GROMACS .gro file of C-alpha atoms in nm:
model
  122
    1GLY     CA    1  -0.740  -0.743   3.467
    2GLU     CA    2  -0.761  -0.888   3.086
    3SER     CA    3  -0.420  -0.934   3.055
    4ASP     CA    4  -0.410  -1.219   3.357
    5LEU     CA    5  -0.705  -1.404   3.135
    6ASP     CA    6  -0.621  -1.689   2.904
    7PRO     CA    7  -0.553  -1.553   2.510
    8GLU     CA    8  -0.832  -1.819   2.474
    9ILE     CA    9  -1.114  -1.665   2.707
   10GLN     CA   10  -0.952  -1.347   2.594
   11SER     CA   11  -1.046  -1.425   2.218
   12MET     CA   12  -1.385  -1.544   2.319
   13ARG     CA   13  -1.489  -1.204   2.484
   14TYR     CA   14  -1.326  -1.045   2.132
   15GLU     CA   15  -1.604  -1.219   1.929
   16ALA     CA   16  -1.858  -1.204   2.193
   17TYR     CA   17  -1.818  -0.851   2.208
   18THR     CA   18  -1.786  -0.797   1.819
   19PHE     CA   19  -2.060  -0.986   1.772
   20THR     CA   20  -2.310  -0.796   1.950
   21ARG     CA   21  -2.145  -0.468   1.834
   22ASN     CA   22  -2.211  -0.570   1.462
   23LYS     CA   23  -2.567  -0.699   1.591
   24LEU     CA   24  -2.633  -0.355   1.730
   25TYR     CA   25  -2.508  -0.170   1.445
   26GLN     CA   26  -2.663  -0.392   1.127
   27LEU     CA   27  -2.981  -0.313   1.404
   28ALA     CA   28  -2.936   0.078   1.379
   29SER     CA   29  -2.847   0.074   1.038
   30GLU     CA   30  -3.179  -0.056   0.938
   31GLU     CA   31  -3.355   0.149   1.197
   32ARG     CA   32  -3.169   0.440   1.033
   33SER     CA   33  -3.315   0.319   0.641
   34LYS     CA   34  -3.646   0.311   0.767
   35LEU     CA   35  -3.645   0.666   0.909
   36ALA     CA   36  -3.461   0.749   0.558
   37ALA     CA   37  -3.753   0.600   0.392
   38LYS     CA   38  -4.002   0.717   0.655
   39ALA     CA   39  -3.868   1.082   0.575
   40ASN     CA   40  -3.837   1.043   0.260
   41THR     CA   41  -4.238   0.962   0.173
   42SER     CA   42  -4.309   1.268   0.462
   43ARG     CA   43  -4.131   1.519   0.248
   44ASP     CA   44  -4.327   1.390  -0.023
   45SER     CA   45  -4.638   1.472   0.122
   46LEU     CA   46  -4.527   1.734   0.342
   47SER     CA   47  -4.800   2.063   0.365
   48VAL     CA   48  -4.734   2.400   0.408
   49SER     CA   49  -4.737   2.366   0.774
   50GLY     CA   50  -4.487   2.078   0.817
   51HIS     CA   51  -4.202   2.229   0.691
   52CYS     CA   52  -4.077   2.212   1.100
   53SER     CA   53  -4.040   1.813   1.105
   54VAL     CA   54  -3.802   1.865   0.743
   55SER     CA   55  -3.595   2.051   0.960
   56ILE     CA   56  -3.551   1.801   1.257
   57VAL     CA   57  -3.539   1.497   0.969
   58SER     CA   58  -3.225   1.699   0.867
   59SER     CA   59  -3.038   1.774   1.160
   60ASN     CA   60  -3.116   1.420   1.239
   61SER     CA   61  -2.990   1.277   0.946
   62GLY     CA   62  -2.668   1.520   1.002
   63ARG     CA   63  -2.617   1.340   1.331
   64GLU     CA   64  -2.625   1.045   1.248
   65ALA     CA   65  -2.389   1.091   0.981
   66THR     CA   66  -2.142   1.228   1.249
   67LEU     CA   67  -2.230   0.917   1.475
   68ILE     CA   68  -2.219   0.724   1.181
   69GLU     CA   69  -1.841   0.856   1.082
   70ASN     CA   70  -1.719   0.860   1.447
   71GLU     CA   71  -1.815   0.514   1.431
   72ARG     CA   72  -1.635   0.405   1.091
   73LYS     CA   73  -1.327   0.593   1.249
   74ARG     CA   74  -1.371   0.366   1.609
   75LEU     CA   75  -1.332   0.063   1.317
   76GLU     CA   76  -1.021   0.171   1.155
   77LYS     CA   77  -0.853   0.246   1.471
   78MET     CA   78  -0.947  -0.145   1.636
   79ALA     CA   79  -0.853  -0.224   1.258
   80ASN     CA   80  -0.522  -0.082   1.312
   81ARG     CA   81  -0.472  -0.204   1.647
   82GLN     CA   82  -0.582  -0.569   1.535
   83LYS     CA   83  -0.326  -0.574   1.262
   84LYS     CA   84  -0.048  -0.455   1.517
   85GLU     CA   85  -0.079  -0.760   1.745
   86LEU     CA   86  -0.112  -1.025   1.490
   87LEU     CA   87   0.243  -0.827   1.374
   88ARG     CA   88   0.366  -0.846   1.716
   89LEU     CA   89   0.231  -1.198   1.770
   90LEU     CA   90   0.387  -1.309   1.384
   91ALA     CA   91   0.687  -1.118   1.520
   92PHE     CA   92   0.673  -1.351   1.849
   93GLU     CA   93   0.655  -1.664   1.603
   94SER     CA   94   0.924  -1.664   1.427
   95LYS     CA   95   1.145  -1.579   1.745
   96SER     CA   96   0.998  -1.810   1.912
   97GLN     CA   97   1.102  -2.038   1.584
   98GLU     CA   98   1.404  -1.925   1.569
   99ILE     CA   99   1.565  -1.962   1.906
  100MET     CA  100   1.380  -2.288   1.885
  101THR     CA  101   1.589  -2.407   1.583
  102LYS     CA  102   1.928  -2.263   1.717
  103MET     CA  103   1.880  -2.481   2.073
  104LYS     CA  104   1.814  -2.791   1.835
  105ASN     CA  105   2.091  -2.743   1.571
  106ARG     CA  106   2.329  -2.634   1.926
  107THR     CA  107   2.181  -2.981   2.082
  108GLU     CA  108   2.277  -3.210   1.753
  109GLU     CA  109   2.650  -3.046   1.780
  110GLN     CA  110   2.701  -3.139   2.147
  111GLU     CA  111   2.576  -3.482   2.020
  112LYS     CA  112   2.797  -3.548   1.765
  113LYS     CA  113   3.083  -3.364   1.984
  114GLU     CA  114   3.017  -3.640   2.234
  115ALA     CA  115   2.937  -3.903   2.005
  116LYS     CA  116   3.318  -3.841   1.898
  117LEU     CA  117   3.510  -3.806   2.235
  118ARG     CA  118   3.281  -4.166   2.316
  119ALA     CA  119   3.449  -4.303   1.945
  120GLU     CA  120   3.780  -4.100   1.981
  121ARG     CA  121   3.830  -4.330   2.377
  122ARG     CA  122   3.738  -4.627   2.218
   0.00000   0.00000   0.00000
């Protein structure tokens, strides 16, 4: 699975996925804007026979709003997941630094003790 992969590869895959998703989202937003503009102009020039197209446009905009809301929620969840992951990584890094510092201090203390013992033997 994904956990077996090198973190750098995972990062590259994630960046590619995010780039593609953002591109698709941008295209969808542009298309939605075009459709909304088209709907506004067609609404302005509606005749009596065109009332059914207005209801179709309004039902589509409701669906689009739901899709946009779902995408927003999904993005929020992903951002929260990323935030948690970053916090976890920061905690790991600080813990690693703490352990390295303790090991370095122990090594230095051990070297001082050995030097002191050598000095006493002479």
